[in-house]
């Protein structure tokens, strides 16, 4: 459905805020785009396609800046990527019923948000990393890649809390990996939607939304790299994810009138 100019500006502002907050902690914002779009659109396929494109726009800029600052360690990230890309493609090609999709998404986001809140409250300045077996990134990449393709987001929001809990590397390196993970899996997810014949665009409003998330994402990742975003923005983002997860689960999944 076409939006009036006032409605479009309002939605663009919301998308800008979401992109800023999520990019500041290495995410793309796909979960919140999905939740906002369900209030505006009736086409399930347009909702997933639009969220993935916005994800892609945010993390493309984030990855470029992380790379310039030396945080994007391609060789170290490669096992996650090699395992996740085909699984994200596979997940995106599944034709889930709409209610099942939102139930899986809502539960996943609630768990990810609670993990992020706990980690943020326990965040310490000193960070001792732990070494893990070489096969573990492949297992994590495959599992989270499939889930991210299934629910139509990049998956960084699931991967980052796990790696932070494991103390896999410094938080800034994990944020860079999350952005890169979202980038490649969003591309793979879009490929899965195209192959499955379910890639549909919200035209011409998509242009305004992409512009809003590009600007918001660029500001957000600069906050992350300047090290002034740490605890406050992480906690605010985690609470936003929790709110989105509960709303998606109750409103769209279980179809209980939440808000």
mmCIF file with all atom_site columns, C-alpha atoms in Angstrom, residues 99-183:
data_model
loop_
_atom_site.group_PDB
_atom_site.id
_atom_site.type_symbol
_atom_site.label_atom_id
_atom_site.label_alt_id
_atom_site.label_comp_id
_atom_site.label_asym_id
_atom_site.label_entity_id
_atom_site.label_seq_id
_atom_site.pdbx_PDB_ins_code
_atom_site.Cartn_x
_atom_site.Cartn_y
_atom_site.Cartn_z
_atom_site.occupancy
_atom_site.B_iso_or_equiv
_atom_site.pdbx_formal_charge
_atom_site.auth_seq_id
_atom_site.auth_comp_id
_atom_site.auth_asym_id
_atom_site.auth_atom_id
_atom_site.pdbx_PDB_model_num
ATOM 1  C CA . UNK A 1 99  ? 2.443  -17.203 11.921 1.00 0.00 ? 99  UNK A CA 1
ATOM 2  C CA . UNK A 1 100 ? 5.219  -19.803 12.204 1.00 0.00 ? 100 UNK A CA 1
ATOM 3  C CA . UNK A 1 101 ? 7.708  -17.274 10.829 1.00 0.00 ? 101 UNK A CA 1
ATOM 4  C CA . UNK A 1 102 ? 6.797  -14.657 13.439 1.00 0.00 ? 102 UNK A CA 1
ATOM 5  C CA . UNK A 1 103 ? 6.767  -17.160 16.314 1.00 0.00 ? 103 UNK A CA 1
ATOM 6  C CA . UNK A 1 104 ? 10.312 -18.317 15.452 1.00 0.00 ? 104 UNK A CA 1
ATOM 7  C CA . UNK A 1 105 ? 11.470 -14.713 14.978 1.00 0.00 ? 105 UNK A CA 1
ATOM 8  C CA . UNK A 1 106 ? 9.896  -13.485 18.231 1.00 0.00 ? 106 UNK A CA 1
ATOM 9  C CA . UNK A 1 107 ? 11.323 -16.265 20.398 1.00 0.00 ? 107 UNK A CA 1
ATOM 10 C CA . UNK A 1 108 ? 14.774 -15.901 18.802 1.00 0.00 ? 108 UNK A CA 1
ATOM 11 C CA . UNK A 1 109 ? 14.833 -12.143 19.398 1.00 0.00 ? 109 UNK A CA 1
ATOM 12 C CA . UNK A 1 110 ? 13.717 -12.436 23.021 1.00 0.00 ? 110 UNK A CA 1
ATOM 13 C CA . UNK A 1 111 ? 16.517 -14.906 23.758 1.00 0.00 ? 111 UNK A CA 1
ATOM 14 C CA . UNK A 1 112 ? 19.094 -12.762 21.928 1.00 0.00 ? 112 UNK A CA 1
ATOM 15 C CA . UNK A 1 113 ? 17.942 -9.598  23.727 1.00 0.00 ? 113 UNK A CA 1
ATOM 16 C CA . UNK A 1 114 ? 18.101 -11.181 27.186 1.00 0.00 ? 114 UNK A CA 1
ATOM 17 C CA . UNK A 1 115 ? 21.608 -12.462 26.449 1.00 0.00 ? 115 UNK A CA 1
ATOM 18 C CA . UNK A 1 116 ? 22.665 -9.001  25.267 1.00 0.00 ? 116 UNK A CA 1
ATOM 19 C CA . UNK A 1 117 ? 21.195 -7.329  28.376 1.00 0.00 ? 117 UNK A CA 1
ATOM 20 C CA . UNK A 1 118 ? 23.005 -9.716  30.729 1.00 0.00 ? 118 UNK A CA 1
ATOM 21 C CA . UNK A 1 119 ? 26.297 -9.236  28.890 1.00 0.00 ? 119 UNK A CA 1
ATOM 22 C CA . UNK A 1 120 ? 25.919 -5.453  28.822 1.00 0.00 ? 120 UNK A CA 1
ATOM 23 C CA . UNK A 1 121 ? 25.299 -5.268  32.559 1.00 0.00 ? 121 UNK A CA 1
ATOM 24 C CA . UNK A 1 122 ? 28.388 -7.433  33.134 1.00 0.00 ? 122 UNK A CA 1
ATOM 25 C CA . UNK A 1 123 ? 30.532 -5.548  30.608 1.00 0.00 ? 123 UNK A CA 1
ATOM 26 C CA . UNK A 1 124 ? 34.087 -5.021  31.843 1.00 0.00 ? 124 UNK A CA 1
ATOM 27 C CA . UNK A 1 125 ? 36.900 -2.881  30.483 1.00 0.00 ? 125 UNK A CA 1
ATOM 28 C CA . UNK A 1 126 ? 39.385 -5.745  30.601 1.00 0.00 ? 126 UNK A CA 1
ATOM 29 C CA . UNK A 1 127 ? 38.602 -8.584  28.234 1.00 0.00 ? 127 UNK A CA 1
ATOM 30 C CA . UNK A 1 128 ? 40.567 -11.858 28.280 1.00 0.00 ? 128 UNK A CA 1
ATOM 31 C CA . UNK A 1 129 ? 39.831 -13.906 25.158 1.00 0.00 ? 129 UNK A CA 1
ATOM 32 C CA . UNK A 1 130 ? 39.445 -17.681 25.093 1.00 0.00 ? 130 UNK A CA 1
ATOM 33 C CA . UNK A 1 131 ? 40.714 -20.057 22.372 1.00 0.00 ? 131 UNK A CA 1
ATOM 34 C CA . UNK A 1 132 ? 38.257 -22.598 20.944 1.00 0.00 ? 132 UNK A CA 1
ATOM 35 C CA . UNK A 1 133 ? 38.527 -25.595 18.542 1.00 0.00 ? 133 UNK A CA 1
ATOM 36 C CA . UNK A 1 134 ? 38.817 -24.685 14.856 1.00 0.00 ? 134 UNK A CA 1
ATOM 37 C CA . UNK A 1 135 ? 35.570 -26.465 13.943 1.00 0.00 ? 135 UNK A CA 1
ATOM 38 C CA . UNK A 1 136 ? 33.393 -24.380 16.289 1.00 0.00 ? 136 UNK A CA 1
ATOM 39 C CA . UNK A 1 137 ? 33.037 -21.318 13.970 1.00 0.00 ? 137 UNK A CA 1
ATOM 40 C CA . UNK A 1 138 ? 31.737 -23.616 11.219 1.00 0.00 ? 138 UNK A CA 1
ATOM 41 C CA . UNK A 1 139 ? 29.070 -25.064 13.521 1.00 0.00 ? 139 UNK A CA 1
ATOM 42 C CA . UNK A 1 140 ? 27.987 -21.648 14.797 1.00 0.00 ? 140 UNK A CA 1
ATOM 43 C CA . UNK A 1 141 ? 28.052 -20.152 11.296 1.00 0.00 ? 141 UNK A CA 1
ATOM 44 C CA . UNK A 1 142 ? 25.906 -22.926 9.820  1.00 0.00 ? 142 UNK A CA 1
ATOM 45 C CA . UNK A 1 143 ? 23.297 -22.917 12.590 1.00 0.00 ? 143 UNK A CA 1
ATOM 46 C CA . UNK A 1 144 ? 22.915 -19.155 12.858 1.00 0.00 ? 144 UNK A CA 1
ATOM 47 C CA . UNK A 1 145 ? 23.099 -18.752 9.080  1.00 0.00 ? 145 UNK A CA 1
ATOM 48 C CA . UNK A 1 146 ? 20.141 -21.092 8.622  1.00 0.00 ? 146 UNK A CA 1
ATOM 49 C CA . UNK A 1 147 ? 18.138 -19.321 11.339 1.00 0.00 ? 147 UNK A CA 1
ATOM 50 C CA . UNK A 1 148 ? 18.915 -15.891 9.889  1.00 0.00 ? 148 UNK A CA 1
ATOM 51 C CA . UNK A 1 149 ? 17.800 -16.959 6.416  1.00 0.00 ? 149 UNK A CA 1
ATOM 52 C CA . UNK A 1 150 ? 14.667 -18.513 7.847  1.00 0.00 ? 150 UNK A CA 1
ATOM 53 C CA . UNK A 1 151 ? 13.534 -15.361 9.664  1.00 0.00 ? 151 UNK A CA 1
ATOM 54 C CA . UNK A 1 152 ? 14.786 -12.837 7.106  1.00 0.00 ? 152 UNK A CA 1
ATOM 55 C CA . UNK A 1 153 ? 17.523 -11.013 9.028  1.00 0.00 ? 153 UNK A CA 1
ATOM 56 C CA . UNK A 1 154 ? 21.308 -11.069 8.826  1.00 0.00 ? 154 UNK A CA 1
ATOM 57 C CA . UNK A 1 155 ? 21.923 -13.093 11.988 1.00 0.00 ? 155 UNK A CA 1
ATOM 58 C CA . UNK A 1 156 ? 24.496 -10.873 13.675 1.00 0.00 ? 156 UNK A CA 1
ATOM 59 C CA . UNK A 1 157 ? 22.063 -10.245 16.504 1.00 0.00 ? 157 UNK A CA 1
ATOM 60 C CA . UNK A 1 158 ? 22.202 -13.972 17.293 1.00 0.00 ? 158 UNK A CA 1
ATOM 61 C CA . UNK A 1 159 ? 25.928 -14.453 16.706 1.00 0.00 ? 159 UNK A CA 1
ATOM 62 C CA . UNK A 1 160 ? 27.326 -11.487 18.666 1.00 0.00 ? 160 UNK A CA 1
ATOM 63 C CA . UNK A 1 161 ? 25.800 -12.351 22.096 1.00 0.00 ? 161 UNK A CA 1
ATOM 64 C CA . UNK A 1 162 ? 27.081 -15.933 21.795 1.00 0.00 ? 162 UNK A CA 1
ATOM 65 C CA . UNK A 1 163 ? 30.621 -14.853 20.891 1.00 0.00 ? 163 UNK A CA 1
ATOM 66 C CA . UNK A 1 164 ? 30.694 -12.173 23.577 1.00 0.00 ? 164 UNK A CA 1
ATOM 67 C CA . UNK A 1 165 ? 29.588 -14.729 26.155 1.00 0.00 ? 165 UNK A CA 1
ATOM 68 C CA . UNK A 1 166 ? 32.310 -17.096 24.929 1.00 0.00 ? 166 UNK A CA 1
ATOM 69 C CA . UNK A 1 167 ? 34.891 -14.243 25.018 1.00 0.00 ? 167 UNK A CA 1
ATOM 70 C CA . UNK A 1 168 ? 35.880 -15.260 21.497 1.00 0.00 ? 168 UNK A CA 1
ATOM 71 C CA . UNK A 1 169 ? 37.581 -11.913 20.832 1.00 0.00 ? 169 UNK A CA 1
ATOM 72 C CA . UNK A 1 170 ? 37.452 -8.227  21.750 1.00 0.00 ? 170 UNK A CA 1
ATOM 73 C CA . UNK A 1 171 ? 33.966 -6.642  21.567 1.00 0.00 ? 171 UNK A CA 1
ATOM 74 C CA . UNK A 1 172 ? 34.976 -4.369  18.671 1.00 0.00 ? 172 UNK A CA 1
ATOM 75 C CA . UNK A 1 173 ? 36.199 -7.375  16.652 1.00 0.00 ? 173 UNK A CA 1
ATOM 76 C CA . UNK A 1 174 ? 32.957 -9.242  17.374 1.00 0.00 ? 174 UNK A CA 1
ATOM 77 C CA . UNK A 1 175 ? 30.975 -6.167  16.270 1.00 0.00 ? 175 UNK A CA 1
ATOM 78 C CA . UNK A 1 176 ? 32.967 -6.124  13.010 1.00 0.00 ? 176 UNK A CA 1
ATOM 79 C CA . UNK A 1 177 ? 32.308 -9.851  12.497 1.00 0.00 ? 177 UNK A CA 1
ATOM 80 C CA . UNK A 1 178 ? 28.590 -9.351  13.216 1.00 0.00 ? 178 UNK A CA 1
ATOM 81 C CA . UNK A 1 179 ? 28.413 -6.636  10.541 1.00 0.00 ? 179 UNK A CA 1
ATOM 82 C CA . UNK A 1 180 ? 30.250 -8.761  7.987  1.00 0.00 ? 180 UNK A CA 1
ATOM 83 C CA . UNK A 1 181 ? 28.142 -11.812 8.902  1.00 0.00 ? 181 UNK A CA 1
ATOM 84 C CA . UNK A 1 182 ? 24.968 -9.763  8.363  1.00 0.00 ? 182 UNK A CA 1
ATOM 85 C CA . UNK A 1 183 ? 26.302 -8.446  5.048  1.00 0.00 ? 183 UNK A CA 1
#
